[in-house]
Short mmCIF file of N, CA and C in Angstrom, two decimals:
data_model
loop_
_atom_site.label_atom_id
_atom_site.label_comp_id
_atom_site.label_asym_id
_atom_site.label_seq_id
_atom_site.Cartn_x
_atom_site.Cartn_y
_atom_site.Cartn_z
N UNK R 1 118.33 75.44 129.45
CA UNK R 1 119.43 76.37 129.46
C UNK R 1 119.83 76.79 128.07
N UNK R 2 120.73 77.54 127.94
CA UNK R 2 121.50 78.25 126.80
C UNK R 2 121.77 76.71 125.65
N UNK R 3 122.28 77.34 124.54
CA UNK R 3 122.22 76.06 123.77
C UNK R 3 124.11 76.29 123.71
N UNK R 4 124.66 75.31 123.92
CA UNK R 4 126.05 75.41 123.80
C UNK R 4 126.60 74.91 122.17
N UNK R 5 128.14 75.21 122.15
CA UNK R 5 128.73 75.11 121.09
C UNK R 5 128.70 73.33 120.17
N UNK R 6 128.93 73.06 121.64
CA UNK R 6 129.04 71.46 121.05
C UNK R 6 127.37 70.88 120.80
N UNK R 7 126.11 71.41 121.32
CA UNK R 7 124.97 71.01 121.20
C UNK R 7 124.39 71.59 119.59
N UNK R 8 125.33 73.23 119.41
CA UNK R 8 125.02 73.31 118.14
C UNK R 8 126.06 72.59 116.45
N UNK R 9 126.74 71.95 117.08
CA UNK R 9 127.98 71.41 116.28
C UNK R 9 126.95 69.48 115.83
N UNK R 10 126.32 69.75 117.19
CA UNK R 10 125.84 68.69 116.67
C UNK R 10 124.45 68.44 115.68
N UNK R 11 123.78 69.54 116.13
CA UNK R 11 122.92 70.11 115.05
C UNK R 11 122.89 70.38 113.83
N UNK R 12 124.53 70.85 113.39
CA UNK R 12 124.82 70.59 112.12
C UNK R 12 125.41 69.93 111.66
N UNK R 13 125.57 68.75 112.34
CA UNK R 13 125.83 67.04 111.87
C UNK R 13 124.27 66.90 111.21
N UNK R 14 123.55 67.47 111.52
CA UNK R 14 122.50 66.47 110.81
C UNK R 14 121.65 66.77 109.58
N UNK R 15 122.59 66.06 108.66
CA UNK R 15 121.97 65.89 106.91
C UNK R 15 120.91 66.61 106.74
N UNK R 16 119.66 65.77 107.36
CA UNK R 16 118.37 66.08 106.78
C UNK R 16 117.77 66.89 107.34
N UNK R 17 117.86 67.33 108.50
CA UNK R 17 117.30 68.78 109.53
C UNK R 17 116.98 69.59 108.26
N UNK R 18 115.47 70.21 108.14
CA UNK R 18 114.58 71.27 107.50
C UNK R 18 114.59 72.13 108.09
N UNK R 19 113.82 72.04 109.33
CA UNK R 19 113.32 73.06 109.96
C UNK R 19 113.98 73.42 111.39
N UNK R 20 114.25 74.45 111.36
CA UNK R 20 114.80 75.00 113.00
C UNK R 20 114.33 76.35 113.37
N UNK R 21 114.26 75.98 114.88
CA UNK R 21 113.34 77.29 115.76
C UNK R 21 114.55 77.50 116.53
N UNK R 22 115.09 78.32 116.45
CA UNK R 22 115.87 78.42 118.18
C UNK R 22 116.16 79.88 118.48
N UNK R 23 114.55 80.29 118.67
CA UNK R 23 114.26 81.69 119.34
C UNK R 23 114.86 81.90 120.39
N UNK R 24 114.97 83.08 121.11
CA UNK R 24 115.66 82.82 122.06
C UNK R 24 116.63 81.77 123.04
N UNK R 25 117.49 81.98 122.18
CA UNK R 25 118.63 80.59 122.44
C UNK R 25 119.63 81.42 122.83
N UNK R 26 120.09 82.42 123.02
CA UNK R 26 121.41 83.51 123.67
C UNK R 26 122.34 83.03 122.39
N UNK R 27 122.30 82.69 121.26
CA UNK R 27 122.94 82.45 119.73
C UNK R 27 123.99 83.84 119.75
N UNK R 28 124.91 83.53 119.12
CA UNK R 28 125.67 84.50 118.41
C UNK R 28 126.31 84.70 116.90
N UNK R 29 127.24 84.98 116.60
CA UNK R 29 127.91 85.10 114.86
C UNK R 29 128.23 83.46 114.98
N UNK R 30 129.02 83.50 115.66
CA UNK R 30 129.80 82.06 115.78
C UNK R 30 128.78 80.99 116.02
N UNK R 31 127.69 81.11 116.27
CA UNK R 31 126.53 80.01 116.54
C UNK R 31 126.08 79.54 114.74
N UNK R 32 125.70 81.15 114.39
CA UNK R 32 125.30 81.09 113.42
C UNK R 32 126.15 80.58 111.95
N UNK R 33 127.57 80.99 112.48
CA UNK R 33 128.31 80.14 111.63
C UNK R 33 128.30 78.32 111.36
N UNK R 34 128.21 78.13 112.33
CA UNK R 34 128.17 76.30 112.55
C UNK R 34 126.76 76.25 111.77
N UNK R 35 125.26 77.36 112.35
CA UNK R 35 124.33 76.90 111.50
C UNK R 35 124.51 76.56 110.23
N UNK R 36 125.26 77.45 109.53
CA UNK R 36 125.25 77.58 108.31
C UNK R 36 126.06 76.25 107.49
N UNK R 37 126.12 75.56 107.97
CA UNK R 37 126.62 74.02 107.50
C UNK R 37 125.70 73.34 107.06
N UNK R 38 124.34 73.74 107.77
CA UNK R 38 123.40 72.80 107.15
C UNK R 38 122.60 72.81 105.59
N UNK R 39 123.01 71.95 105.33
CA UNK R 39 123.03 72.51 103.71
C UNK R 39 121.09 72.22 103.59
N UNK R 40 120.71 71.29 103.93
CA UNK R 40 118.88 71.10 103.53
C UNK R 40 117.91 72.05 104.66
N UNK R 41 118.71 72.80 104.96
CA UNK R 41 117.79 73.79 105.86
C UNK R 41 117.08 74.56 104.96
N UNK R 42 115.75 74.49 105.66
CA UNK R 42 114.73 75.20 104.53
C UNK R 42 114.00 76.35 105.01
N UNK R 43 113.77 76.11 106.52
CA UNK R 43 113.00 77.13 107.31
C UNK R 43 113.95 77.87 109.05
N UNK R 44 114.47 78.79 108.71
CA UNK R 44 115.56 79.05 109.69
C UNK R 44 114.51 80.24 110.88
N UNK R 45 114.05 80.20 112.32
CA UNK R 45 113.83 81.61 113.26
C UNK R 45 114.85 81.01 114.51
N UNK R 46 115.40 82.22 114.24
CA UNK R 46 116.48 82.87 114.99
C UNK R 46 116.21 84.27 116.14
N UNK R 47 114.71 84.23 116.01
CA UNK R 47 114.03 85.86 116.62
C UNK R 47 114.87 85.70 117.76
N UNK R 48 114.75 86.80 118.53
CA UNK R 48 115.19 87.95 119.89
C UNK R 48 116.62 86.98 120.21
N UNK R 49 117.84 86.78 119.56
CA UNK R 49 119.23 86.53 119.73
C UNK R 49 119.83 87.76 119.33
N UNK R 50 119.82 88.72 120.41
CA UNK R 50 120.40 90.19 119.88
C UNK R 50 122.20 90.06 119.55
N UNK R 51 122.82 88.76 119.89
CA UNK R 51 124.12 88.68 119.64
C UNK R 51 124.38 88.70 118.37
N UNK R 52 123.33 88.10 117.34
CA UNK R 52 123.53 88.20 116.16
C UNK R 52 123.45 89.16 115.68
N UNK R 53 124.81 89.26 114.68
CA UNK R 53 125.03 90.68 114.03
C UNK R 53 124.95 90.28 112.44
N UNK R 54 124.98 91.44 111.42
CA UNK R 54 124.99 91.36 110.23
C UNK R 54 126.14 90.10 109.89
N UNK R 55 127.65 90.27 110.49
CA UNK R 55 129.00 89.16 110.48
C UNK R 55 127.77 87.77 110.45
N UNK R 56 127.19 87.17 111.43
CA UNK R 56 126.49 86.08 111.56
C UNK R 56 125.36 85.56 110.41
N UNK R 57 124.62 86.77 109.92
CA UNK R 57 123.83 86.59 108.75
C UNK R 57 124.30 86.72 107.33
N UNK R 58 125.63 87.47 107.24
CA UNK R 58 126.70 87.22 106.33
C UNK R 58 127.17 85.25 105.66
N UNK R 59 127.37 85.17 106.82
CA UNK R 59 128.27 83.85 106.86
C UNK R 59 126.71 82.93 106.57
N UNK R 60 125.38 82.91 106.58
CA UNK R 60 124.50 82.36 106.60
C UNK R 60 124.25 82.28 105.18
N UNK R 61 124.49 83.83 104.45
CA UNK R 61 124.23 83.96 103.30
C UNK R 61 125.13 83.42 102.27
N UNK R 62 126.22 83.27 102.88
CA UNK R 62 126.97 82.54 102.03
C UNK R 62 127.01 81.12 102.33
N UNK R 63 126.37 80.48 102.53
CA UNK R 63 126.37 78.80 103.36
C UNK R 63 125.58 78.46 101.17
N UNK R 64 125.17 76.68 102.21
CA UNK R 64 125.60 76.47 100.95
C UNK R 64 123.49 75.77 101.06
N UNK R 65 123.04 76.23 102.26
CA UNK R 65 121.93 75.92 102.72
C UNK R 65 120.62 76.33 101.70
N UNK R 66 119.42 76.00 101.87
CA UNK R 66 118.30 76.28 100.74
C UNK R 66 116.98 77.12 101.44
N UNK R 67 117.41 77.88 102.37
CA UNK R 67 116.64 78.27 103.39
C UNK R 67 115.70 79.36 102.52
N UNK R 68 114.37 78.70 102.25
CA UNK R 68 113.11 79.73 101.91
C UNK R 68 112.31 80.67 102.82
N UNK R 69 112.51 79.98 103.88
CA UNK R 69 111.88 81.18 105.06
C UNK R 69 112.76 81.62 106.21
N UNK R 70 113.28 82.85 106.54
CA UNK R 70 113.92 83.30 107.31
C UNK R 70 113.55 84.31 108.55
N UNK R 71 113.41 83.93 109.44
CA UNK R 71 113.02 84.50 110.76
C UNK R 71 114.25 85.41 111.34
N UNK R 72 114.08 86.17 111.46
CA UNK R 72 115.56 87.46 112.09
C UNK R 72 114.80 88.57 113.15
N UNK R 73 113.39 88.41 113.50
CA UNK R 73 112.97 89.63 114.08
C UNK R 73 113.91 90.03 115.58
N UNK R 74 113.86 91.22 116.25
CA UNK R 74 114.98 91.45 117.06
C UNK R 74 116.17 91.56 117.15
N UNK R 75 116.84 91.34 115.71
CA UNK R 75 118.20 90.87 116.04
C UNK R 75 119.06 92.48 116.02
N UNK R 76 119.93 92.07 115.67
CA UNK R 76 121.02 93.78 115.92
C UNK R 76 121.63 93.44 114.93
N UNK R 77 120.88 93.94 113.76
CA UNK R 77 121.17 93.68 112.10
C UNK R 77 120.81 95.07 111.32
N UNK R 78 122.02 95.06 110.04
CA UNK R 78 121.61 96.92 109.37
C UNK R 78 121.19 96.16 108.10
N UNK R 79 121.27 97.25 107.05
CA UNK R 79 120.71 97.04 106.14
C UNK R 79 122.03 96.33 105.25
N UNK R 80 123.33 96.01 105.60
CA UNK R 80 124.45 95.10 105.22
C UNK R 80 124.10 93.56 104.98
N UNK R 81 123.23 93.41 106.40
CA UNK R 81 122.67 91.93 106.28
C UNK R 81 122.30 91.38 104.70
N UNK R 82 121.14 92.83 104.78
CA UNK R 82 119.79 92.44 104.03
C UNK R 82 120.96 92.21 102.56
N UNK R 83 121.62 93.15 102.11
CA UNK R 83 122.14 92.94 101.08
C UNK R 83 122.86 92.13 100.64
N UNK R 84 123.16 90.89 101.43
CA UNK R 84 123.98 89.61 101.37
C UNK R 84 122.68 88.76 101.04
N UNK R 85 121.93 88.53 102.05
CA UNK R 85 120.44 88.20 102.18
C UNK R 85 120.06 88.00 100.24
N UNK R 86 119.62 89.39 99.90
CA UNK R 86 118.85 89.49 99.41
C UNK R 86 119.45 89.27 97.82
N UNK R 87 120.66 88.53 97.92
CA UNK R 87 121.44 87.70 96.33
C UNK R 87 120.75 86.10 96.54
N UNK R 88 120.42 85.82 97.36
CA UNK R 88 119.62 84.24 97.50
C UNK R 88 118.88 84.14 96.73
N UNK R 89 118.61 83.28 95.77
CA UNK R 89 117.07 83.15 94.56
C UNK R 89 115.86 82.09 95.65
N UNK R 90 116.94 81.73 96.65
CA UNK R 90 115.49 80.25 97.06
C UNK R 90 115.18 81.53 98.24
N UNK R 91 115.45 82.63 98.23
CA UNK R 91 114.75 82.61 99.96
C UNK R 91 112.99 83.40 99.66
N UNK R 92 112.30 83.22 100.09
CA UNK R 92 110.85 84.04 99.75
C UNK R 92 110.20 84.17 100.43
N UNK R 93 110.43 84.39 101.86
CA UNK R 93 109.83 84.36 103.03
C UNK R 93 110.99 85.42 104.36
N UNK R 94 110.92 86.55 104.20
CA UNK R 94 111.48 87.14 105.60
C UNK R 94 110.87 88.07 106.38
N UNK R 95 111.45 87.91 107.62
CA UNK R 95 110.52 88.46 108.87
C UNK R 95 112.08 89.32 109.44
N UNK R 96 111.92 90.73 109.46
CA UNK R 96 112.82 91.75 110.04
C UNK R 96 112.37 92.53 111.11
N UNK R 97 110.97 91.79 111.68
CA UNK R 97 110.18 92.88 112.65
C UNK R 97 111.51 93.46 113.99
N UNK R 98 111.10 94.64 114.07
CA UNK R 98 112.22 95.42 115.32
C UNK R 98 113.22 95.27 115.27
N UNK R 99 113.76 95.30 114.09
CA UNK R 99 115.17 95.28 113.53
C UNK R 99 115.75 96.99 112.76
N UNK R 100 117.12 97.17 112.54
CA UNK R 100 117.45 98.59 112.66
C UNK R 100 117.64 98.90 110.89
N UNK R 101 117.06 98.15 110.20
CA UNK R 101 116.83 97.95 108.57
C UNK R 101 116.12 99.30 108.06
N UNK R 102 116.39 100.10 107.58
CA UNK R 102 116.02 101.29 106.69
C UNK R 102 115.64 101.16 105.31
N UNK R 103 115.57 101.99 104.62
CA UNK R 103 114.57 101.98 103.01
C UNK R 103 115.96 101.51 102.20
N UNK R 104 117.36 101.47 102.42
CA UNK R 104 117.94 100.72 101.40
C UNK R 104 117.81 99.02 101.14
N UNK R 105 117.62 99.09 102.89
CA UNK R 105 117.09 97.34 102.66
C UNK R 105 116.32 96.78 101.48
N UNK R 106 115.16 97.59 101.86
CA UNK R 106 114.20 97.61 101.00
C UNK R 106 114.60 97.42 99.34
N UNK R 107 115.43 98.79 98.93
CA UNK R 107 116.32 98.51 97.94
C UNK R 107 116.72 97.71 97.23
N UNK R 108 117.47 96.56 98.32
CA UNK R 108 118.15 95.70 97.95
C UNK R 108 117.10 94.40 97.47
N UNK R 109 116.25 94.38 98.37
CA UNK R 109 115.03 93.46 98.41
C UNK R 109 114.17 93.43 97.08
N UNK R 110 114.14 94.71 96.30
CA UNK R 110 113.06 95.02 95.58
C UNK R 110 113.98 94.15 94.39
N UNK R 111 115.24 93.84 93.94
CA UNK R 111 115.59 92.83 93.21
C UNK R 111 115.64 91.68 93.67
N UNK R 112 115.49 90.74 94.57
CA UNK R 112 115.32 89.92 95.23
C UNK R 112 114.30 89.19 94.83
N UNK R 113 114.00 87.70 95.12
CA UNK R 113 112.81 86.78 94.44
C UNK R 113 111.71 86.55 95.69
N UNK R 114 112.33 87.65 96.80
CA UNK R 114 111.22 87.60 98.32
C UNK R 114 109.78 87.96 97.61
N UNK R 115 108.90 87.02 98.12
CA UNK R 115 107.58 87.16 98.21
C UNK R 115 106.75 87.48 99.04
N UNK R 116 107.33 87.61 100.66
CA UNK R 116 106.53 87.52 101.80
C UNK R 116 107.47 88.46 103.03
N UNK R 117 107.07 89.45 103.21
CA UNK R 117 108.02 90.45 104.33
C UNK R 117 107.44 90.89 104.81
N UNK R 118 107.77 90.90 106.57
CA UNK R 118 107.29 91.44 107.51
C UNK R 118 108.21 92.34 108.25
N UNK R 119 107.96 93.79 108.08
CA UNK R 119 108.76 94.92 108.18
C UNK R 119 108.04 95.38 109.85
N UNK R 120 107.41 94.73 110.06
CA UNK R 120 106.75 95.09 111.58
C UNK R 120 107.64 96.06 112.57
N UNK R 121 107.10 97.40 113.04
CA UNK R 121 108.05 98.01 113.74
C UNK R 121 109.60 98.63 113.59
N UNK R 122 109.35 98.82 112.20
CA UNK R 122 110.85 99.20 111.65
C UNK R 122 110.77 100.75 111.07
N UNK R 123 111.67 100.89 110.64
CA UNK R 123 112.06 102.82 110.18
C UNK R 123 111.69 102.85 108.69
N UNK R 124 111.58 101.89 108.14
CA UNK R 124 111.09 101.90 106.87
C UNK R 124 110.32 103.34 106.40
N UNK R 125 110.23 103.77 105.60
CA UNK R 125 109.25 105.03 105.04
C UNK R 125 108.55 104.77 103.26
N UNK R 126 107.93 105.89 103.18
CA UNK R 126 107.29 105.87 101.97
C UNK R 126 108.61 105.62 100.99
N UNK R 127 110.04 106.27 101.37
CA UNK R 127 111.00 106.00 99.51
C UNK R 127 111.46 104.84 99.82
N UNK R 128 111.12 103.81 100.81
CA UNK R 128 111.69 102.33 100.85
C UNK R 128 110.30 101.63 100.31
N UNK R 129 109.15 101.77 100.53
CA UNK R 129 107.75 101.25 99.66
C UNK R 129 107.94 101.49 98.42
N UNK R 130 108.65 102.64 98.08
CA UNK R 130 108.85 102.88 96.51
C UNK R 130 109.40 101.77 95.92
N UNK R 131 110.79 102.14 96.13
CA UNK R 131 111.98 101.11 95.86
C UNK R 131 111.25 99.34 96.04
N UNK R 132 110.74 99.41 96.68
CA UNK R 132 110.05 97.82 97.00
C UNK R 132 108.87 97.41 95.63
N UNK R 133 108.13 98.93 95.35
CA UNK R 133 106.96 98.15 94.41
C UNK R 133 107.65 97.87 93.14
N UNK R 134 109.07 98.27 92.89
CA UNK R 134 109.93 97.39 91.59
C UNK R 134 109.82 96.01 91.48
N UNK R 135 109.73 95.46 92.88
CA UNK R 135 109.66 93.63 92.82
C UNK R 135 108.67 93.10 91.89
N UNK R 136 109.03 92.40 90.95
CA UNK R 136 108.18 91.45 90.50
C UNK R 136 107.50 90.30 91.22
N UNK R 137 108.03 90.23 92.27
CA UNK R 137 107.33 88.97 93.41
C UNK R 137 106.89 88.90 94.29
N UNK R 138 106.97 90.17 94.99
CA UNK R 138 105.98 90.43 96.19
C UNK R 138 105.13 90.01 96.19
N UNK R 139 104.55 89.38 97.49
CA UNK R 139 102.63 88.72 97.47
C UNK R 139 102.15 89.83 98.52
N UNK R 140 103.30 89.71 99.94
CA UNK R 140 102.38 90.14 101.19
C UNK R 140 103.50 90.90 101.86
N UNK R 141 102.89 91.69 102.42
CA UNK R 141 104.21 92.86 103.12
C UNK R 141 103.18 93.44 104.43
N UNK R 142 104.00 93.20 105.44
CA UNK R 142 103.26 93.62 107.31
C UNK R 142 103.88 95.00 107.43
N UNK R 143 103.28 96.03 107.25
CA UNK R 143 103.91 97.24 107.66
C UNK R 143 103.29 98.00 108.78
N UNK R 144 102.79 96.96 109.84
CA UNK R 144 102.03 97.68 111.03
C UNK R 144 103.09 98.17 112.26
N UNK R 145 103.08 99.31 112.83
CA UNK R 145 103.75 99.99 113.69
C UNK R 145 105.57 100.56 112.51
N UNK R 146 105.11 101.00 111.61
CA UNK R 146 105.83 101.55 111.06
C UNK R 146 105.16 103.03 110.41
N UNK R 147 105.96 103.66 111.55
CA UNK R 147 105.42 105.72 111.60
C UNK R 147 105.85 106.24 110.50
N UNK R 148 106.95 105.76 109.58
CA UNK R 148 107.06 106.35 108.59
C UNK R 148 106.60 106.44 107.01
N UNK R 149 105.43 105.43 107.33
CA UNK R 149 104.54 105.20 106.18
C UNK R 149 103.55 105.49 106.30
N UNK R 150 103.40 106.51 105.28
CA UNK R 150 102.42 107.44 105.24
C UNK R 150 100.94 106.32 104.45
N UNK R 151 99.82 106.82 104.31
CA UNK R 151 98.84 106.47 103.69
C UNK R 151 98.78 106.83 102.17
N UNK R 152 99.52 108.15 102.19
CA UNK R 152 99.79 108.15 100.90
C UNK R 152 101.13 106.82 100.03
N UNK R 153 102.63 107.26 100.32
CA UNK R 153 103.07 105.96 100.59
C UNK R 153 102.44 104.23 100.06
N UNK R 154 101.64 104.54 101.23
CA UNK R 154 101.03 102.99 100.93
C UNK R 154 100.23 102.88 99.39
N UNK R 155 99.29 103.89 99.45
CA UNK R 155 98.38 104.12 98.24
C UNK R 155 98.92 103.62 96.55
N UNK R 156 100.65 104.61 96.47
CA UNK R 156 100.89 104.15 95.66
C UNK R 156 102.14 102.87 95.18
N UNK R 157 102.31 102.08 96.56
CA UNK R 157 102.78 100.97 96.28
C UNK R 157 101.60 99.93 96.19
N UNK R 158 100.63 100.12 96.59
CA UNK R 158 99.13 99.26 96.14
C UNK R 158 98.63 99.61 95.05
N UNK R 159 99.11 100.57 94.22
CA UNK R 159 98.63 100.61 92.57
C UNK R 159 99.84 100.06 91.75
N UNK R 160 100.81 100.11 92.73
CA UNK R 160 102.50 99.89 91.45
C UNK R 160 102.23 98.18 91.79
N UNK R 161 101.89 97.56 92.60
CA UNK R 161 102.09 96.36 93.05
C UNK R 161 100.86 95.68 92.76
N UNK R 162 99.94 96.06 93.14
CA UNK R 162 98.56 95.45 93.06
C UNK R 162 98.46 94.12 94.35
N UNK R 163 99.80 94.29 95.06
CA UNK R 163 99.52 93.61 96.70
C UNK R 163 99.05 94.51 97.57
N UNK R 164 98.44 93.37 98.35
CA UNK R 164 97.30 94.35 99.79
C UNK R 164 98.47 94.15 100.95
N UNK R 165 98.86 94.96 101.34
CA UNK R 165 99.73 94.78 102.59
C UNK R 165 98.26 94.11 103.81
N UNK R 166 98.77 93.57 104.53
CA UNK R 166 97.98 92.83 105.39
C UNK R 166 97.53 93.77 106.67
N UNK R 167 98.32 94.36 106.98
CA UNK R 167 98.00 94.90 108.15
C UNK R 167 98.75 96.39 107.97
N UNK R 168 97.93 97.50 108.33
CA UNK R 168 98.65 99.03 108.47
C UNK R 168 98.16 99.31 109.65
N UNK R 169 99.01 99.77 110.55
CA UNK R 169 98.54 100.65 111.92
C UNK R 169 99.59 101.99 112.22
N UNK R 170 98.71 103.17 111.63
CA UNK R 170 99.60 104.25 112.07
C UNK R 170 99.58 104.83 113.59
#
């Protein structure tokens, strides 16, 4: 069943917890608030909990947690998230697939110490690839089922970057 308040209260009783999955868990802001207690969390997916809003990944971003990889695909998140998000120095790992994130995200990201993004299925376009090949840290970027990236686009964030995006499907 659903994961309740007191099952997640108790979850963040616990010190040493790294890693948490709780994909489809019917989660909300207020779920995600209690997450955010856990201070040695390192690897957070949260995918298809559409209750979570930017308010919920707000309060995450300000926790006091060390979370390097962040799972968010599905959620009902703008590009507000990303910009709370993307003041973290430990995070270097995010996944935004089918999320409502546009080229400022991107923006925000391209100062950011992220190394690893998966933009899968998003509105993204060629002036958010721009803004992105500023990163000094990018390794790997998923831009498959994203219509607004052109081949050209891609071309010259693979000369500004010298990363191979992994996968393109127009």
């Amino acid at each position: 069943g659903p994961l309740t308040k007191a099952g997640l209260t108790n979850l963040a009783a616990l010190p040493r917890l790294e890693i948490l999955r709780l994909s489809e868990c019917n989660l909300n802001d207020d779920c995600i608030k209690e997450l955010s207690k856990l201070k040695n969390l390192e690897a957070l997916d949260i995918d298809y909990n559409k209750a979570v809003t930017d308010v919920g990944i707000e309060s995450l971003s300000r926790s006091k947690s060390k979370i390097s990889s962040l799972s968010l695909k599905n959620l009902s998140i703008t590009d507000e998230a990303i910009k709370t998000l993307s003041k973290r120095p430990e995070l270097k790992e995010l996944r935004l697939n089918n999320t409502a994130i546009t080229d400022k995200a991107l923006k925000y990201l391209a100062d950011s110490k992220i190394e690893s993004l998966d933009l899968y299925g998003t509105k993204v376009s060629d002036i958010g690839l721009k803004y992105l090949s500023k990163s000094k840290t990018i390794k790997f970027i998923c831009i498959s089922q994203c219509p607004l990236i052109t081949k050209y686009g891609l071309r010259a964030f693979t000369q500004e970057t010298g990363c191979q995006p992994v996968s393109v499907i127009y």
